[in-house]
mmCIF file of C-alpha atoms in Angstrom:
data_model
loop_
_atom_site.group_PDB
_atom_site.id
_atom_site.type_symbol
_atom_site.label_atom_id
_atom_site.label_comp_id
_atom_site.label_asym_id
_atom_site.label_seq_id
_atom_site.Cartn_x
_atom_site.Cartn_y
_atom_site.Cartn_z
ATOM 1 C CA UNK A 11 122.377 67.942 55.174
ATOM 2 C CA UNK A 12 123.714 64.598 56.371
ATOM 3 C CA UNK A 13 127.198 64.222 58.263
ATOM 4 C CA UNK A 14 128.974 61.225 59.609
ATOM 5 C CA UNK A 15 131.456 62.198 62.677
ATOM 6 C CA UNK A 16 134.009 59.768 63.566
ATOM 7 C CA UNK A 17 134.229 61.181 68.058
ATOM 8 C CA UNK A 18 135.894 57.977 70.774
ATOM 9 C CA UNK A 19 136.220 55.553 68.492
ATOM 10 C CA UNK A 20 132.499 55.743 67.425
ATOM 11 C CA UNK A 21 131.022 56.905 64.582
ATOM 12 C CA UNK A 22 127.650 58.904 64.601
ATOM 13 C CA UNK A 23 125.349 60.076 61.466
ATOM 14 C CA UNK A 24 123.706 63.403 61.936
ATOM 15 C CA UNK A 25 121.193 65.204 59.778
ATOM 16 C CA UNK A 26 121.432 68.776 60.458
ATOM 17 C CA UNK A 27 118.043 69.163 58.781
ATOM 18 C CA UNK A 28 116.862 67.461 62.289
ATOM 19 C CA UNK A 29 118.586 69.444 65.049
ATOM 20 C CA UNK A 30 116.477 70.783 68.319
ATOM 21 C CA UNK A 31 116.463 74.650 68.333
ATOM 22 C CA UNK A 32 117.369 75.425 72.413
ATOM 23 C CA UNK A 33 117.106 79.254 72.154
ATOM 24 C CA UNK A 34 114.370 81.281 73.300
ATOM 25 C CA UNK A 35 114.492 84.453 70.442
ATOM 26 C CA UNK A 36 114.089 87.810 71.370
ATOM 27 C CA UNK A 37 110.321 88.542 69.629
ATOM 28 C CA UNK A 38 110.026 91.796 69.247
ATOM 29 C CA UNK A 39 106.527 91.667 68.614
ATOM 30 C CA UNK A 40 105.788 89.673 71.619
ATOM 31 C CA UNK A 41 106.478 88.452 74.938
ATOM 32 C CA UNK A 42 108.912 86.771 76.775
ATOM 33 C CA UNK A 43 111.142 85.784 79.648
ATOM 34 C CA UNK A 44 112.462 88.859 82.042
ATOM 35 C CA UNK A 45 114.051 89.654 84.887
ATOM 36 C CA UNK A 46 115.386 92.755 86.738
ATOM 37 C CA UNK A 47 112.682 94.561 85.628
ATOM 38 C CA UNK A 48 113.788 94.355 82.118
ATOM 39 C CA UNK A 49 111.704 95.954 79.286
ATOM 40 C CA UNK A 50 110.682 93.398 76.687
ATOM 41 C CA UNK A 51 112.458 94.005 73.109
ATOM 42 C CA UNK A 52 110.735 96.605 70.924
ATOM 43 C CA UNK A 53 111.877 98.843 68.027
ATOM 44 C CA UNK A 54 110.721 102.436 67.628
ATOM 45 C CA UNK A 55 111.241 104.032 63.723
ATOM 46 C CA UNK A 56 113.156 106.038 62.948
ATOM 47 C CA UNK A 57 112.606 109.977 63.220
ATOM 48 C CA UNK A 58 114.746 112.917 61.727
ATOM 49 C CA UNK A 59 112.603 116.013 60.360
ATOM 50 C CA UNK A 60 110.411 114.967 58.502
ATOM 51 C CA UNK A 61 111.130 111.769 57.731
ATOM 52 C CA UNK A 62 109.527 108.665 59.322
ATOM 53 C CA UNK A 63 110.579 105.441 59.129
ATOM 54 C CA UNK A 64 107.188 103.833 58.925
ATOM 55 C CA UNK A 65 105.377 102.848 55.764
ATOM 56 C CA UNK A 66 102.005 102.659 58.043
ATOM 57 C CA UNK A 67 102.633 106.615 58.828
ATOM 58 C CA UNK A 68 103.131 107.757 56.010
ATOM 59 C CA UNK A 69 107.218 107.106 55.415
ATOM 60 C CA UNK A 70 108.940 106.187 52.397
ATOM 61 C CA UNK A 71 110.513 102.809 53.867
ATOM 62 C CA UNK A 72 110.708 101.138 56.837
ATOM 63 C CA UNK A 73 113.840 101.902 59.261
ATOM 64 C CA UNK A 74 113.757 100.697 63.063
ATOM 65 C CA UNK A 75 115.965 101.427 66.030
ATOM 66 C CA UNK A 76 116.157 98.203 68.262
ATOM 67 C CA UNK A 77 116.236 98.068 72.055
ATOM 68 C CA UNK A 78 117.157 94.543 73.180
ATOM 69 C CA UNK A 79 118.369 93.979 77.267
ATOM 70 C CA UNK A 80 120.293 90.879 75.669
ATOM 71 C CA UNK A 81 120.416 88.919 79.248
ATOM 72 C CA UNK A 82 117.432 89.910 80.691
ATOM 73 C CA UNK A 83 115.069 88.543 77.588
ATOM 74 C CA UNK A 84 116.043 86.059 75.908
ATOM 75 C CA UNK A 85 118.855 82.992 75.325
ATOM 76 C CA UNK A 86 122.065 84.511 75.363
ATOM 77 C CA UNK A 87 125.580 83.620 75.137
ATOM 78 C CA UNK A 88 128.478 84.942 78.115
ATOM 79 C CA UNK A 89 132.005 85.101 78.382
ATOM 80 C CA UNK A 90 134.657 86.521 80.649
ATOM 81 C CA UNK A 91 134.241 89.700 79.454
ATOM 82 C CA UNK A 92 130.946 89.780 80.920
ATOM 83 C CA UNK A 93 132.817 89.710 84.538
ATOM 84 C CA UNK A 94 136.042 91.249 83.674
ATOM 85 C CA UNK A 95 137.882 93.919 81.251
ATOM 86 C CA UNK A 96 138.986 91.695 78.533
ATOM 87 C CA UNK A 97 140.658 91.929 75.120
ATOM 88 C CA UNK A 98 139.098 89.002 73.465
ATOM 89 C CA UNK A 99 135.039 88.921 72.139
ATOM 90 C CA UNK A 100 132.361 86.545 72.296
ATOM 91 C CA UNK A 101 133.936 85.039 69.135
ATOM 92 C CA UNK A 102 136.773 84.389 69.762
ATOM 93 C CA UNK A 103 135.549 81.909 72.876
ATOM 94 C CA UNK A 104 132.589 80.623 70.664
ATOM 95 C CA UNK A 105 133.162 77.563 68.421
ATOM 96 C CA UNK A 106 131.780 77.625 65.145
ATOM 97 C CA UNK A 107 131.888 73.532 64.760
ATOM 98 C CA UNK A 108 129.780 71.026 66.321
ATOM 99 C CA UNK A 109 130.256 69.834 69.591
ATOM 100 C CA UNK A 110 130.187 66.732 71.468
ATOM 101 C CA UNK A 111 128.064 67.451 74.262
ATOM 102 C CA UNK A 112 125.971 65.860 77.185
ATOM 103 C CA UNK A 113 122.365 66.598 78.140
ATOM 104 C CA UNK A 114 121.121 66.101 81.724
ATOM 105 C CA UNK A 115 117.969 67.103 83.914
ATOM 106 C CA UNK A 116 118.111 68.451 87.626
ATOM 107 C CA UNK A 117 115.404 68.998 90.150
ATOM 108 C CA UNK A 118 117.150 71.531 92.128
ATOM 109 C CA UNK A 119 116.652 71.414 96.549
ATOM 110 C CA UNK A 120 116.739 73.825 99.085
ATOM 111 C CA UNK A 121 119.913 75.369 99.760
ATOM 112 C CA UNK A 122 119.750 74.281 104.066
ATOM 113 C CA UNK A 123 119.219 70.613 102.812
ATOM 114 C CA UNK A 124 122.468 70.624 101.422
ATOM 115 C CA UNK A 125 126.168 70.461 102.889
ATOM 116 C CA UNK A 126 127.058 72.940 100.347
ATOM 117 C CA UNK A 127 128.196 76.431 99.775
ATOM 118 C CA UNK A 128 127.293 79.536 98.191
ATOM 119 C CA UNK A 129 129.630 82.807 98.397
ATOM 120 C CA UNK A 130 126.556 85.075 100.059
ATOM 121 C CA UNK A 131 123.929 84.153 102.517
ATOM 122 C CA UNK A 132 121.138 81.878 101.709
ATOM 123 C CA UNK A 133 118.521 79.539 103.397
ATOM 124 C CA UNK A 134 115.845 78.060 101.355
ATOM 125 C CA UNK A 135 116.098 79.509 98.298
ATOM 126 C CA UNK A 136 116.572 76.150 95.337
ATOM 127 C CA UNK A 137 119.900 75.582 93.916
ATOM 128 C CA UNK A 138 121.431 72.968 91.581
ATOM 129 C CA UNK A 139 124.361 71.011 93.535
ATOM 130 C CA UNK A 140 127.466 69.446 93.091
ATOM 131 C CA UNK A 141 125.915 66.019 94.484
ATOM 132 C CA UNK A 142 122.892 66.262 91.883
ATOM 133 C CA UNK A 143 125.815 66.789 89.193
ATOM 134 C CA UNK A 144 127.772 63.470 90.432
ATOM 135 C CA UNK A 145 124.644 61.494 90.384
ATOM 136 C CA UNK A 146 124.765 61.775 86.567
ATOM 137 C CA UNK A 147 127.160 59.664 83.901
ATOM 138 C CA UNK A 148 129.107 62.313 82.669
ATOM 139 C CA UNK A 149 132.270 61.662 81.429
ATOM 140 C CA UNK A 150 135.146 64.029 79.976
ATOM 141 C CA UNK A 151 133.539 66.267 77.893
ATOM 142 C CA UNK A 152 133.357 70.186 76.568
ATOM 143 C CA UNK A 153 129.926 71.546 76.633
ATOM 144 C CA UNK A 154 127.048 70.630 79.293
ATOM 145 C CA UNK A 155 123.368 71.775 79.247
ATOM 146 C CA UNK A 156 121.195 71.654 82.422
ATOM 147 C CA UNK A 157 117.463 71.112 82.302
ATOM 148 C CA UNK A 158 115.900 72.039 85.390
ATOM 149 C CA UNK A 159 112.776 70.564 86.241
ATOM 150 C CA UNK A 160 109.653 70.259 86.351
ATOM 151 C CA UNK A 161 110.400 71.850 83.077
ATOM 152 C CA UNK A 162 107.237 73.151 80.962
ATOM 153 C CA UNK A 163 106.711 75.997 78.708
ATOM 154 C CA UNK A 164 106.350 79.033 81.010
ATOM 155 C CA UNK A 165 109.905 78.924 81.030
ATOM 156 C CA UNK A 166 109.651 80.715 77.820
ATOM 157 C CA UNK A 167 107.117 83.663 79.603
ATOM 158 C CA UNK A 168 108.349 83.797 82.618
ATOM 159 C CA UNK A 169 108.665 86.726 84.859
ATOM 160 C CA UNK A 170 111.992 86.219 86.980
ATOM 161 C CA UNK A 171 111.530 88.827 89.062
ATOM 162 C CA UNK A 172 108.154 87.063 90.642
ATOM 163 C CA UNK A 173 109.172 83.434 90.031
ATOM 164 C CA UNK A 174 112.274 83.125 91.940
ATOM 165 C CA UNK A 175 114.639 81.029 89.742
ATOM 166 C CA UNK A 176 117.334 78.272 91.551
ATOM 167 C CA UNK A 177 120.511 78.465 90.495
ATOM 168 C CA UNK A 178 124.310 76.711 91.060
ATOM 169 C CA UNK A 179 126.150 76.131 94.530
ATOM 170 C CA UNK A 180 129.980 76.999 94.341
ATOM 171 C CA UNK A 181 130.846 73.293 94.724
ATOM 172 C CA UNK A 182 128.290 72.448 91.643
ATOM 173 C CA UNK A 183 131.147 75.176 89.588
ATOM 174 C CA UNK A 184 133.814 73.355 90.959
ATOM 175 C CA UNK A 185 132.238 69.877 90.026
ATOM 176 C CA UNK A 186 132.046 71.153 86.602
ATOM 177 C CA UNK A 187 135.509 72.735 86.162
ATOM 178 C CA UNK A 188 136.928 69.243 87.629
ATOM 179 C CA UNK A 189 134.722 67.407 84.765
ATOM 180 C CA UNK A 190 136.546 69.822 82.573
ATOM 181 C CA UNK A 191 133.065 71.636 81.173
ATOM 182 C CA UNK A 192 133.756 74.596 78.892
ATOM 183 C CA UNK A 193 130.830 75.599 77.448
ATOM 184 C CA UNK A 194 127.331 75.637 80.036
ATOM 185 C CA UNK A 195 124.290 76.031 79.222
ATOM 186 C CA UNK A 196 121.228 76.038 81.475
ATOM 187 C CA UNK A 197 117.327 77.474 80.763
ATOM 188 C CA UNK A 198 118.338 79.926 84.031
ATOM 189 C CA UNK A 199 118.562 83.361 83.997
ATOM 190 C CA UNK A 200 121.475 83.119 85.716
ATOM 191 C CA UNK A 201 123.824 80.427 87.281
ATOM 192 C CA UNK A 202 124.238 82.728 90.155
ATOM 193 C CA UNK A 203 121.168 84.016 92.666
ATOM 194 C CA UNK A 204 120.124 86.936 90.767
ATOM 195 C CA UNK A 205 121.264 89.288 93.532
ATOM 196 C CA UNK A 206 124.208 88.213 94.881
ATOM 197 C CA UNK A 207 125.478 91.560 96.233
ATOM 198 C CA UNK A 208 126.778 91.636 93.094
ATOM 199 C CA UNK A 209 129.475 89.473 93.186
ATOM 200 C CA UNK A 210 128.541 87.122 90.257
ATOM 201 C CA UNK A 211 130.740 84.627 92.332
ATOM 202 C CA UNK A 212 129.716 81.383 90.026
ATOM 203 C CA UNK A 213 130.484 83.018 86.533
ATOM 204 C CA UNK A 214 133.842 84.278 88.101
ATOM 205 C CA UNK A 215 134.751 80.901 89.260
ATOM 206 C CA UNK A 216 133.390 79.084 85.893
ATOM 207 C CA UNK A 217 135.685 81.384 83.982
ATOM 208 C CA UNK A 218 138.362 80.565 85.665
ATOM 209 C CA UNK A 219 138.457 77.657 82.807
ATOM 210 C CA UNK A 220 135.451 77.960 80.936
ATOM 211 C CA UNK A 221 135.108 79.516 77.853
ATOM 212 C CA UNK A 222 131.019 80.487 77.704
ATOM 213 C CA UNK A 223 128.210 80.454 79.661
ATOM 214 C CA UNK A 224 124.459 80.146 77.762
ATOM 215 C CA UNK A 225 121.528 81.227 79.609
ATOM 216 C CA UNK A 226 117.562 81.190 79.442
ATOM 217 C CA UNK A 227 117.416 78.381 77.378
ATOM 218 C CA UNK A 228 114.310 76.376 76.647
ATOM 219 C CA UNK A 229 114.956 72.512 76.377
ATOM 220 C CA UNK A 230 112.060 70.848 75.142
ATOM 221 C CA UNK A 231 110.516 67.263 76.902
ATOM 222 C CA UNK A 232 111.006 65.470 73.831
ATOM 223 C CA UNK A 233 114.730 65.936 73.801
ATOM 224 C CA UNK A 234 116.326 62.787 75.886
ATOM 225 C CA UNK A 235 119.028 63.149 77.830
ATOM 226 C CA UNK A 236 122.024 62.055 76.911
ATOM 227 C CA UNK A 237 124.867 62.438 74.439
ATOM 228 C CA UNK A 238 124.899 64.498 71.169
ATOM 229 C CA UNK A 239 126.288 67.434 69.135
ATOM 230 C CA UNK A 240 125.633 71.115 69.774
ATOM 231 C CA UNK A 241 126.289 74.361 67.733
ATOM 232 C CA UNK A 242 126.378 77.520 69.587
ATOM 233 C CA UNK A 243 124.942 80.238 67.103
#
């Protein structure tokens, strides 16, 4: 399917047939990313009596129960009620149209090379910063995805909990609310250090103003960045 969007004053002609797939599925019949010890995704049939539900042993159809960690494996989509008691769902802070979005790649630095601040105590651990974020033509614009790099596919195997992932400084969050970014998404496990006393001090202060967070994405080398059109599924 071909569309022609009409966004600033410019017109752009997308075929949908063409779009970049960003998520990392949940296989459950194979590997994937994990952290905090997090069981991979795996389904177990169905047992009551005796009834199985698996053709292979013997059952009349095939039934499954799932069991999915959903952000410990896999891309997933966040919003405040992932910090908070909230009335509202994941739907109603998830657009269903396209867009408009920016793509940009970071090499995170150590945390005591940096001026910057983070709401626990660090010292060398890698982090994305506010000053990598301003080096970057971004203009006023909803939805942001982060590449960190070097970026290659092990990001789609990777064990979290051995390969110490970087993640944002507070005044990166703040950089981004000020830009006016509702809708992040990064190939992280987390925007904040994975223990942070449990605080989750960056996803409180994104939410603040922004509507979701995506996490453990995989963004491909091929895929420029730059400006273009997202759907969050």
């Amino acid at each position: 399917m071909k569309l022609e969007i009409n966004y600033n004053n410019k017109k752009y002609a997308l075929n949908l047939n063409n779009g970049v797939d960003l998520s990392i599925p949940n296989k459950f019949l194979g590997r994937g990313p994990t952290f905090f010890n997090a069981e991979y995704p795996h389904t177990n049939p169905v047992k009551s009596d005796n009834f199985i539900g698996d053709i292979r042993k013997g059952g009349s159809c095939n039934a499954s129960i799932a069991t999915i960690d959903i952000h410990c494996s896999g891309t997933h989509t966040e919003f405040v009620g992932h910090v908070e008691d909230s009335d509202y769902s994941i739907t109603d802070k998830c657009p269903l149209e396209l867009i408009p979005t920016y793509l940009i790649s970071i090499l995170p630095q150590p945390f005591n090379s940096t001026n910057e601040t983070y709401h626990c105590s660090l010292s060398s651990e890698l982090v994305l910063t506010k000053e990598s974020i301003e080096k970057k033509t971004i203009k006023e614009i909803e939805a942001l995805i982060i590449r960190t790099l070097p970026n290659d596919r092990s990001k789609r195997l990777r064990n979290y909990d051995i390969d110490t992932p970087p993640f944002f400084t507070n005044d990166a969050i703040e950089i981004l609310q000020y830009i006016g970014i509702k809708h992040l998404l990064v190939d992280l496990p987390s925007i904040d250090k994975l223990d942070d006393e449990g605080q989750l001090g960056n996803h409180r202060k994104f939410f603040k103003n922004g509507e979701t967070i995506s996490e453990l994405l995989y963004i491909p080398n091929n895929l420029k960045d730059g400006f273009g059109f997202l759907q969050i599924q």
